[in-house]
Coordinates of C-alpha atoms and ligand atoms in Angstrom, one line a residue:
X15 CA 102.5 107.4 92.7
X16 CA 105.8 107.3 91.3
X17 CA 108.5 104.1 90.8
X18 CA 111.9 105.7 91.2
X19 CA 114.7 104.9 88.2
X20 CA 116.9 102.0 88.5
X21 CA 119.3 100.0 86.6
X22 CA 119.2 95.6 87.5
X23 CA 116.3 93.9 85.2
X24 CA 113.9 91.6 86.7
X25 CA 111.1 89.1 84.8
X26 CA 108.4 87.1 86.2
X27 CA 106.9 84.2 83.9
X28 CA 103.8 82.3 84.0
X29 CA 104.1 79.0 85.6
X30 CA 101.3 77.4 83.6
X31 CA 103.7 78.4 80.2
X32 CA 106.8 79.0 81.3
X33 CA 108.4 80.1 78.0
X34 CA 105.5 82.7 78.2
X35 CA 107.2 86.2 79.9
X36 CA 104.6 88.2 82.0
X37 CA 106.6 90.9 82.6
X38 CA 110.1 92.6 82.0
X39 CA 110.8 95.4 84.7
X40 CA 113.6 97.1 86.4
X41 CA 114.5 96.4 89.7
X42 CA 114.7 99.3 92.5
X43 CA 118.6 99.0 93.8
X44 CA 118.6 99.7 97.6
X45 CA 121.0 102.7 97.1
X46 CA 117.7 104.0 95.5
X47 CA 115.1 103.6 98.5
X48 CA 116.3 106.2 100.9
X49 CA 115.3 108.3 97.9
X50 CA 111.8 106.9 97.7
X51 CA 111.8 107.3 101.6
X52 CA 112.2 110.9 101.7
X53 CA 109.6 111.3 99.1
X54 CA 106.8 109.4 100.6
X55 CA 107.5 111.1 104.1
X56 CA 106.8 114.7 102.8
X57 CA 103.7 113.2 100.7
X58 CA 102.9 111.3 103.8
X59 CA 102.9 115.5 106.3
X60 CA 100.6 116.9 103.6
X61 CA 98.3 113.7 103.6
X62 CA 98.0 113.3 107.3
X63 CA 97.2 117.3 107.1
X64 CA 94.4 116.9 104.1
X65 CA 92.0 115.4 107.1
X66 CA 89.8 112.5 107.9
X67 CA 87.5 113.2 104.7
X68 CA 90.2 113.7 102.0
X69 CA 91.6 109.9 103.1
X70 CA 88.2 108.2 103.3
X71 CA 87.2 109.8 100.3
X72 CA 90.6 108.5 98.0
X73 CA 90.4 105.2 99.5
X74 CA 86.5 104.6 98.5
X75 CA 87.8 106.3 95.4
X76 CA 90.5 102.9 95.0
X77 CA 87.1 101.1 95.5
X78 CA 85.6 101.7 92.9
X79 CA 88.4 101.6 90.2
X80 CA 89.4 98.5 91.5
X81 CA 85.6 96.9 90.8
X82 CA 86.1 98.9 87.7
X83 CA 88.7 97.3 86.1
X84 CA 88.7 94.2 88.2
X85 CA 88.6 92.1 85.0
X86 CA 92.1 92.9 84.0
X87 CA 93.7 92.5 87.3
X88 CA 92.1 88.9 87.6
X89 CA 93.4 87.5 84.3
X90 CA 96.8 89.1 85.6
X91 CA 96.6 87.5 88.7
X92 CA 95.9 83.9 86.9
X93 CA 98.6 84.6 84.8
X94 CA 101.5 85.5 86.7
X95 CA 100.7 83.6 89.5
X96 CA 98.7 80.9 88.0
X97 CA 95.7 81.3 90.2
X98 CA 92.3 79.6 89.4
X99 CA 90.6 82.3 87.4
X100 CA 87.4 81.7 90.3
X101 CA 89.9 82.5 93.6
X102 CA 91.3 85.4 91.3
X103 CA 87.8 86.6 91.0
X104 CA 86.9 86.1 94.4
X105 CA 90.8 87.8 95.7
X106 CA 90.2 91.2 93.7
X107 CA 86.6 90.8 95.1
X108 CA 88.0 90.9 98.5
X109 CA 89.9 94.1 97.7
X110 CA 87.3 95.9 96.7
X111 CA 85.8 95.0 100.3
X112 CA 89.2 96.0 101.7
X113 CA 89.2 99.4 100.7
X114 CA 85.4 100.4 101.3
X115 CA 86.1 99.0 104.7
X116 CA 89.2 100.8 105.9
X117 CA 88.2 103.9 103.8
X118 CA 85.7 104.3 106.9
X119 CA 87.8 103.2 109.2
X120 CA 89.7 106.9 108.8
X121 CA 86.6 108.5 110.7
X122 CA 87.6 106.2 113.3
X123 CA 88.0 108.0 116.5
X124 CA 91.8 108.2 117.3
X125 CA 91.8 108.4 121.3
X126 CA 90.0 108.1 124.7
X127 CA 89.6 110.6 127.3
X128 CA 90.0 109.9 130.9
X129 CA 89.2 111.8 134.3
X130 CA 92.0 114.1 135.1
X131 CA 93.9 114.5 138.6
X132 CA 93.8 118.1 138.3
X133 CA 92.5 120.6 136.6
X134 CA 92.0 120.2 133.1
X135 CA 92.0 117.1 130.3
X136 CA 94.0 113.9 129.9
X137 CA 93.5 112.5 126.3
X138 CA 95.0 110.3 124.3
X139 CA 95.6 110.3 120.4
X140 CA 96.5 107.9 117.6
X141 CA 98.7 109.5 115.0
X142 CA 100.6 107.8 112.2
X143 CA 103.9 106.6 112.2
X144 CA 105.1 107.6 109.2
X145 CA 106.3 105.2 106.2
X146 CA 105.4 101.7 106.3
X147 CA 107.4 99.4 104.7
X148 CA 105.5 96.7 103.5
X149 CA 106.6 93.2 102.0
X150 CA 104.9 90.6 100.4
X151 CA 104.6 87.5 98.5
X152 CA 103.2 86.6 95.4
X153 CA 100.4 84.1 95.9
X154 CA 97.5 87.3 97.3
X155 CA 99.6 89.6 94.9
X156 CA 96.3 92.2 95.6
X157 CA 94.5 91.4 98.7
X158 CA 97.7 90.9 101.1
X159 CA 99.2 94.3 99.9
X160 CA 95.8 96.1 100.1
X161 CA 95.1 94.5 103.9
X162 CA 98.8 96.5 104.8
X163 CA 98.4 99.2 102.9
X164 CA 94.9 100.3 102.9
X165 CA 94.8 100.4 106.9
X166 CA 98.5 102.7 106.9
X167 CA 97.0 105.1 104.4
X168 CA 93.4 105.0 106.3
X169 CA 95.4 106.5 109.4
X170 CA 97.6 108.9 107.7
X171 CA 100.6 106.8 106.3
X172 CA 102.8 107.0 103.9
X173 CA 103.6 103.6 102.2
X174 CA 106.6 101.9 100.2
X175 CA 105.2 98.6 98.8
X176 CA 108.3 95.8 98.1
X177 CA 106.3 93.2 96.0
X178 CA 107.4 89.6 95.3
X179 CA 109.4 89.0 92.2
X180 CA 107.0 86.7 90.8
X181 CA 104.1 89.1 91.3
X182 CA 105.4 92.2 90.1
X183 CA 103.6 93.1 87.1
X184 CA 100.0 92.8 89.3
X185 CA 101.9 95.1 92.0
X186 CA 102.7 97.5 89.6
X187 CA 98.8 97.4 87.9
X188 CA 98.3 98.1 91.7
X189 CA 100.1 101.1 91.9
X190 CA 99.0 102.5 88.6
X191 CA 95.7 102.2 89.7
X192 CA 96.6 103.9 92.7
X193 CA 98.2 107.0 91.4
X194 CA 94.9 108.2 89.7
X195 CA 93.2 108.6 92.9
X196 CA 95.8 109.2 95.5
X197 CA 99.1 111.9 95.8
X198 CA 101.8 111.7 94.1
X199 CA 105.2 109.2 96.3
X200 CA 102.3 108.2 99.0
X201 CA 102.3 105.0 97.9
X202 CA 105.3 103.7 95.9
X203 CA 106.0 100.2 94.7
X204 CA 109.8 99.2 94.7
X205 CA 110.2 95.9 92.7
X206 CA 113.2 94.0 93.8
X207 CA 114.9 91.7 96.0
X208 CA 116.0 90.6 98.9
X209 CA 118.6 93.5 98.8
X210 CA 115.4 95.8 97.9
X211 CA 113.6 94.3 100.7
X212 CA 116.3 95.3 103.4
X213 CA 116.6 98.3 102.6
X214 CA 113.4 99.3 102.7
X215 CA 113.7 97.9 105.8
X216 CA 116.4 100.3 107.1
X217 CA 114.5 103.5 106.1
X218 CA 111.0 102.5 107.7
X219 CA 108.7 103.7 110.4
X220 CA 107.1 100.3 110.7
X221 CA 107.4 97.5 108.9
X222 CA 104.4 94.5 107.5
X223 CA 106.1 91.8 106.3
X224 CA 103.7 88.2 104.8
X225 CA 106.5 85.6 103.4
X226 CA 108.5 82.9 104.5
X227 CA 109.2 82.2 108.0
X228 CA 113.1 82.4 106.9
X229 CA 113.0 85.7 105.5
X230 CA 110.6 87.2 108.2
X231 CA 112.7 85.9 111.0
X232 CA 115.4 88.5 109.3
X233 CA 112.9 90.8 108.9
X234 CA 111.6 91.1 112.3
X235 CA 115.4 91.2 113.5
X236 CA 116.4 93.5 111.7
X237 CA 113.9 95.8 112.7
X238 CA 114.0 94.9 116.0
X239 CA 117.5 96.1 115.8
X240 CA 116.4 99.7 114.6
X241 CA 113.8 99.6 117.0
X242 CA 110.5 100.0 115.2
X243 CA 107.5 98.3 115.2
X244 CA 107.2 94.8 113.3
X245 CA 104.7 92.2 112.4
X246 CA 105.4 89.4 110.6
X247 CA 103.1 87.0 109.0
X248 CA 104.8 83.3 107.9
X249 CA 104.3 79.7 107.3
X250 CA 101.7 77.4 108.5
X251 CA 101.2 73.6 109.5
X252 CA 97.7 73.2 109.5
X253 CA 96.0 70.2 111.0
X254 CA 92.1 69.2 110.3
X255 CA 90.7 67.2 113.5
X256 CA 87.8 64.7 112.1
X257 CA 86.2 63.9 115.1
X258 CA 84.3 60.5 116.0
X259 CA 80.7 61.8 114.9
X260 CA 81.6 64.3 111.9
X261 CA 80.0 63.6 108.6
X262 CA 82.8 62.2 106.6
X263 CA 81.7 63.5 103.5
X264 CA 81.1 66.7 104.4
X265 CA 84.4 66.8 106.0
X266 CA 85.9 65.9 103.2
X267 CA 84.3 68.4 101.4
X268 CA 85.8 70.8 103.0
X269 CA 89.2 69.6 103.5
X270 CA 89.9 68.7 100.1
X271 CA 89.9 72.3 98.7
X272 CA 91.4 73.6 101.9
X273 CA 94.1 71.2 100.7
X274 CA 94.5 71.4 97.4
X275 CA 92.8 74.5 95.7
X276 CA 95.6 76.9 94.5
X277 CA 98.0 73.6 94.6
X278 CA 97.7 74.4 98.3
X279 CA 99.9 77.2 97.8
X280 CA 98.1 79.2 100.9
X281 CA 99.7 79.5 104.3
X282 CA 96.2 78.5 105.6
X283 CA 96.3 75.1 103.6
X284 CA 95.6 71.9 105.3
X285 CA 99.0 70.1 105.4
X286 CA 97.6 67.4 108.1
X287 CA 94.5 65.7 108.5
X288 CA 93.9 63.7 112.0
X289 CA 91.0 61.1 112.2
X290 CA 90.4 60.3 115.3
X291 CA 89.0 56.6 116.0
X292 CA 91.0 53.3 114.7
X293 CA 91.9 52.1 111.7
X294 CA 88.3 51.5 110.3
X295 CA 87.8 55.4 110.8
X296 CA 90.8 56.8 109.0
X297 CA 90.4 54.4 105.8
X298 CA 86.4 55.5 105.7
X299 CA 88.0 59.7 106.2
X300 CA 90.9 58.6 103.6
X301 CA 88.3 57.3 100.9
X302 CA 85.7 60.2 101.3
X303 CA 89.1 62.7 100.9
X304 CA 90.4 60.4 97.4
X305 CA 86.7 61.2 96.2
X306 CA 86.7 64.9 96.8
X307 CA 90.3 65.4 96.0
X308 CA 90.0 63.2 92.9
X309 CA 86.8 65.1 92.0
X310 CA 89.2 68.4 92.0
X311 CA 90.0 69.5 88.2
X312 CA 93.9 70.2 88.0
X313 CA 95.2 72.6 84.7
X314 CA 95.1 76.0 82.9
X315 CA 93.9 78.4 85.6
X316 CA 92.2 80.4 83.1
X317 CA 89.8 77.9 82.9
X318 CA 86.7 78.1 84.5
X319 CA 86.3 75.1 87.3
X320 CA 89.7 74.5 87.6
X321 CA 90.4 74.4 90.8
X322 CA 94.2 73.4 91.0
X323 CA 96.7 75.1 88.7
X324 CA 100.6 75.1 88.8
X325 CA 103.0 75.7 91.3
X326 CA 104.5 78.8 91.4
X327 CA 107.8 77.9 89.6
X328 CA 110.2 75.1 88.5
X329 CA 112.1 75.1 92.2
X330 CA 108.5 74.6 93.8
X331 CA 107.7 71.8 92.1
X332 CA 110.8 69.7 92.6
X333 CA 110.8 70.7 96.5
X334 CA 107.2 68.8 96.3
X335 CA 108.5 66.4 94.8
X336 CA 112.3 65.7 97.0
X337 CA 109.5 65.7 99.8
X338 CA 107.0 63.2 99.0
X339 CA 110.1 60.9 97.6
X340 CA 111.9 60.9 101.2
X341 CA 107.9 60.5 102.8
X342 CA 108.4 57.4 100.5
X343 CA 111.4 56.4 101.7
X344 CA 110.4 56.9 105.6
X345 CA 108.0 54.3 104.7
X346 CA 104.8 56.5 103.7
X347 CA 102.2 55.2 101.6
X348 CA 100.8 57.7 98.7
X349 CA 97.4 57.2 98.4
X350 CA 96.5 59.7 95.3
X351 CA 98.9 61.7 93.1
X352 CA 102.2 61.9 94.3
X353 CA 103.9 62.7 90.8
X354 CA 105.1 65.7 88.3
X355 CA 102.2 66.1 85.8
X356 CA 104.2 65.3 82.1
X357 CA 103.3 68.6 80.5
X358 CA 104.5 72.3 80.2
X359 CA 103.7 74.4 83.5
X360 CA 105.1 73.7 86.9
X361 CA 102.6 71.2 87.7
X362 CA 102.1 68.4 90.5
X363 CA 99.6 66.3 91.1
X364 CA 97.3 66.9 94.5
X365 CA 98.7 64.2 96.6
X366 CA 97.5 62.6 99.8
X367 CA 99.8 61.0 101.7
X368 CA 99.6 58.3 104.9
X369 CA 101.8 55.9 107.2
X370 CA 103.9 59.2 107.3
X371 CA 106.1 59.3 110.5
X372 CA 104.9 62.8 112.6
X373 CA 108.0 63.5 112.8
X374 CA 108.8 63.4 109.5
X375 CA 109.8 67.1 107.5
X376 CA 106.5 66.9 105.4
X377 CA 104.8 66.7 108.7
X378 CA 106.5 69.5 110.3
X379 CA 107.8 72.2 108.1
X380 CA 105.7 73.9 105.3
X381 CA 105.4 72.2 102.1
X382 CA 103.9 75.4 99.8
X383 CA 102.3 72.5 97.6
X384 CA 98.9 70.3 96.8
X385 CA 100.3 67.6 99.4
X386 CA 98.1 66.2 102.7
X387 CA 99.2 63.4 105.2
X388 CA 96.7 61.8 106.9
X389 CA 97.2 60.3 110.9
X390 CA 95.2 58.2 113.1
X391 CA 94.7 59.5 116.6
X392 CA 93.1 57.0 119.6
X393 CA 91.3 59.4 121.1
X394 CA 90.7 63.2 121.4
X395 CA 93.4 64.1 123.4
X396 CA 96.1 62.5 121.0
X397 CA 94.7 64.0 118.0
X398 CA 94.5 67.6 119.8
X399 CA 98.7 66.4 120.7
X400 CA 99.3 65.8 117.0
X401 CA 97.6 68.8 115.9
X402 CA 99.8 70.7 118.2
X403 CA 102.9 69.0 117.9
X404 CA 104.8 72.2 115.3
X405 CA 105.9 74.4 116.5
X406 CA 104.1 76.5 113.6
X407 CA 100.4 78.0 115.2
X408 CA 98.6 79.5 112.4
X409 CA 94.8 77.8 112.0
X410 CA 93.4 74.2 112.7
X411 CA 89.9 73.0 111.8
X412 CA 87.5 70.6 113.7
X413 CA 84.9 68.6 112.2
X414 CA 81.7 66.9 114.0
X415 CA 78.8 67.2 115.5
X416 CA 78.5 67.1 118.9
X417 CA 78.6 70.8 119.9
X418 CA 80.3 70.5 123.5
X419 CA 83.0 68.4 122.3
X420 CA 83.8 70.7 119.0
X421 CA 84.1 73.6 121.8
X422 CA 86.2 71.7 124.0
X423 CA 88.5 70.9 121.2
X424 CA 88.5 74.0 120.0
X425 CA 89.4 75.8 123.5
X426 CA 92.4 73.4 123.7
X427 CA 93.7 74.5 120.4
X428 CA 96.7 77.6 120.5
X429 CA 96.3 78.2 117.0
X430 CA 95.9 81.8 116.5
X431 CA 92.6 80.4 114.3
X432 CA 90.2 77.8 115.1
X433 CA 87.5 77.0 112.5
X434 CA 84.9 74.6 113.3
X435 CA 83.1 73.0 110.5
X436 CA 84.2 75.2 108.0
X437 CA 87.8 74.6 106.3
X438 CA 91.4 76.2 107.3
X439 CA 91.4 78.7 104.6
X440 CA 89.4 81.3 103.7
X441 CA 89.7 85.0 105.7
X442 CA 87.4 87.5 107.2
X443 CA 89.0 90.7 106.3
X444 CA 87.1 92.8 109.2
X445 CA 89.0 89.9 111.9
X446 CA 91.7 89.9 113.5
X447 CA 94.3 87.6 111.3
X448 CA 97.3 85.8 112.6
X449 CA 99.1 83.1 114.4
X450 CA 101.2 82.0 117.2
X451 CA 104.0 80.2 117.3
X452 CA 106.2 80.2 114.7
X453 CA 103.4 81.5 112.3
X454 CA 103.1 84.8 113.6
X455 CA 105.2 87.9 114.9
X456 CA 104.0 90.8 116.4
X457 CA 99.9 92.1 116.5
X458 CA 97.7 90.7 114.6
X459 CA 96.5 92.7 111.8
X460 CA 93.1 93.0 109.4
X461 CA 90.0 94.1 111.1
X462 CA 89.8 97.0 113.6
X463 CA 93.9 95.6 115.2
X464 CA 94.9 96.4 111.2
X465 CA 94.8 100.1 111.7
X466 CA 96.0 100.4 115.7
X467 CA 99.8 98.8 114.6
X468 CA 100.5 101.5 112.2
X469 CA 99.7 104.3 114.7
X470 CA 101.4 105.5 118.0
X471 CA 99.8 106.2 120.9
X472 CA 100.1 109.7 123.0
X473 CA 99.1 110.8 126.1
X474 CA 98.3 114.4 126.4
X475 CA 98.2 115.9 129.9
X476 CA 96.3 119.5 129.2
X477 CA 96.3 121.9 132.2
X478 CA 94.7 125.5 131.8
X479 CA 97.4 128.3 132.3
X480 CA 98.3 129.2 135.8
Ligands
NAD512 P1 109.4 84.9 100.6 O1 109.7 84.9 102.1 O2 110.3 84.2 99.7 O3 109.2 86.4 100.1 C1 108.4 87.3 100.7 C2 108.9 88.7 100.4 O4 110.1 89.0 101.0 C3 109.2 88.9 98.9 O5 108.8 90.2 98.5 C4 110.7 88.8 98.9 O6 111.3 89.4 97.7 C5 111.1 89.5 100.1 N1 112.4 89.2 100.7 C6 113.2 88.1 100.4 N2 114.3 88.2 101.2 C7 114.2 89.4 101.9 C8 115.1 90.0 102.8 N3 116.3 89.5 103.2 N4 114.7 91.2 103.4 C9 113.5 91.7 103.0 N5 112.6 91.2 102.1 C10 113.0 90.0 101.6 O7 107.9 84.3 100.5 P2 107.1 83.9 99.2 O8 107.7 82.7 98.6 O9 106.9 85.1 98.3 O10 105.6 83.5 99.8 C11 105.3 82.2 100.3 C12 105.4 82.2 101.8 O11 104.5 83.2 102.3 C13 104.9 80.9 102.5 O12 105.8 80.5 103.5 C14 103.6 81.3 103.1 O13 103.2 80.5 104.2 C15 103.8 82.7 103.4 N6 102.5 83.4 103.5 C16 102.0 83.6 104.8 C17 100.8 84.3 105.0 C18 100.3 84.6 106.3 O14 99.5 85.5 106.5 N7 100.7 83.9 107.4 C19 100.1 84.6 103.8 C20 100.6 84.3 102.6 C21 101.8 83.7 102.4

């Protein structure tokens, strides 16, 4: 694995210590990608060539030097990013699983065959596109680049890797890692920026992108313009329905973290929490929430049993703060936090929020912060309106007990994820992952779909000779 020369530098700091520089690095100019292009496609023809065994056997080989020094990439992980040591932990964890699982996946069988209209065989076969460009952000700086890349290289890609800016050191432990067990340019990491990121667009076969909605709208239409495949993953609005029976404690059990843990910086966070019933209900859901998110220790992610750490950097923390100031103003009520913690480190307290207008911006576009409004629905139907009523689509939760009125609720949902008693975040690798909506663009990817959208499908009709 190589990182080609370049000239503009680039630093990422940790947002618990600012003053505190993670990393110093140079950044890939885009003039420099078509480069990297070329050399990952002729790695990419001998790779595809090596065979089924030879792919399985490099990507089990990741494996196990990723469990091997999994301690190191953790503590960079808490410190670049600021990520609770224990979600670090449980991220590189995840990766490990990653790679043993789509390691297999390259013994998958790549066709069908079907009954032939005349003599002879009609098959079909899955073969690799090429290079995938990949782009991510910073807050899974291992997992989210491993769920792209893993499944490309399991099928016989080539892949260019353009990391967040405020995850670059981890991406390039990544790639280090990398180069001992796979060939040399099949999977390069281009640090940069935006200008990075386009460019990498222009010289792809296909292209991953997990960010921002704005950027991934560009994304998606610049590569629709070149005509290769795209999938975008993006923001989220995620509502929790807490239905008229649930256990109020245990909801709040759950909610709280899915709110708050990682100061909610997840685009499976709970942003909205609906409580169905009247007003009785949602101050009984409101005080269970202030206990668990009160309970919730907020600091130095190193720390073990911290649970909330910083924001990711100075401009994060003010945006969380210019929004919950204007929920103010539109006549919201804070109910817990609400404020800039007084110390070093881009911190903000976890805040819940209610009396918030639904229309307001904190209830409809993402907030990447520790923030929660909670509503009052009358009845079912309006809560399963409110939850609705973004136009983003990624998960929403239900919580109860009555088992034919969770699955109604949860077959009126179009989220592209539905948990029932169990909290917004958290992912199943070996599932399909994704959203509709605004969310999403594109097939989903992870589980056995990860693979499929970084191959192309042929039809072979094979006649014997006249
Ligand atoms: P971001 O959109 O700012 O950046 C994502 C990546 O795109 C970075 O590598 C960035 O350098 C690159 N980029 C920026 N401009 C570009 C351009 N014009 N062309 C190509 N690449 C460009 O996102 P972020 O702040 O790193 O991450 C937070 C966002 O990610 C949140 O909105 C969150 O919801 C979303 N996210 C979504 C998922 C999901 O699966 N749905 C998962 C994690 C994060």
């Amino acid at each position: 694995m190589s990182t080609p020369t370049s000239v503009p530098t680039m630093e990422s700091h940790s947002p618990h210590a600012p003053s505190h520089r993670v990393a110093k690095f140079e950044a890939v100019r885009a003039q420099e990608v078509p480069g990297a292009a070329d050399a990952a496609r002729q790695a990419q023809t001998a790779w595809w060539a090596s065979g089924a065994s030879t792919r399985a056997n490099a990507l089990s080989d990741l494996a196990v030097l990723l469990r091997e020094r999994r301690s190191d990439v953790q503590q960079l992980i808490v410190e670049e990013v600021g990520k609770p040591s224990d979600e670090a932990k449980g991220e590189v964890s995840r990766a490990v699983s990653i790679c043993n699982y789509y390691a297999q996946r390259a013994y998958a069988p790549s066709g069908d065959t079907f009954p032939s209209s005349m003599p002879g065989r009609l098959f079909t076969e899955r073969r690799p596109r090429g290079v995938a460009g990949i782009i991510t952000p910073w807050n899974f700086p291992v997992a989210i680049p491993l769920w792209k890349a893993v499944p490309a290289l399991a099928v016989g890609n080539a892949v260019l890797l353009k990391p967040s800016p405020e995850a670059t050191a981890t991406a390039r432990w990544l790639a280090e890692t990398a180069s001992s067990v796979l060939p040399a340019d099949l999977l390069q990491v281009l640090p940069g920026e935006a200008t990075t990121g386009s460019a990498l667009v222009a010289v792809s076969d296909v292209v991953s992108f997990t960010g921002s909605e704005q950027v991934g709208r560009s994304v998606v239409t610049a590569a629709a313009v070149r005509g290769i495949p795209v999938q975008a993953e993006m923001g989220g609005q995620n509502a929790a329905i807490v239905l008229e029976d649930a256990d109020v404690e245990a909801a709040a059990r759950q909610i709280a973290p899915a709110a708050m843990a990682f100061a909610g910086q997840k685009c499976t966070a709970t942003r909205r929490v609906i409580v169905v019933g009247g007003q009785a209900r949602r101050r009984e859901v409101r005080d269970a929430l202030v206990s668990a998110v009160s309970a919730m220790r907020v600091g130095d992610p190193s720390i073990d049993g911290v649970s909330v750490g910083p924001l990711i950097s100075e401009q994060a923390r003010d945006r969380a703060l210019t929004f919950v100031d204007r929920a103010i103003s539109a006549g919201a009520q804070v109910v817990v936090g609400g404020r800039a913690l007084p110390q070093p480190g881009w911190y903000f307290e976890p805040t819940l929020i209610e009396d918030l207008p639904p229309d307001h911006e904190l209830a409809c576009e993402e907030l990447f912060g520790p923030v929660a409004a909670i509503f009052e629905a009358g009845d079912v139907d309006e809560a399963v309106d409110l939850a609705e009523g973004t136009r983003y689509g990624l998960v929403t939760s239900v919580h109860g007990r009555d088992a034919a009125a969770l699955l109604d609720v949860a077959c009126r949902l179009s989220t592209g994820m539905i948990k029932v008693n169990a909290p917004t975040t958290g992912v199943d690798f070996y599932a399909p992952f994704g959203g509709e909506g605004d969310s999403s663009y594109g097939p989903r990817e992870q589980g056995e779909v990860g693979p499929e959208f970084y191959t192309s499908v042929h039809t072979v009709t094979f006649a014997p000779h006249a």
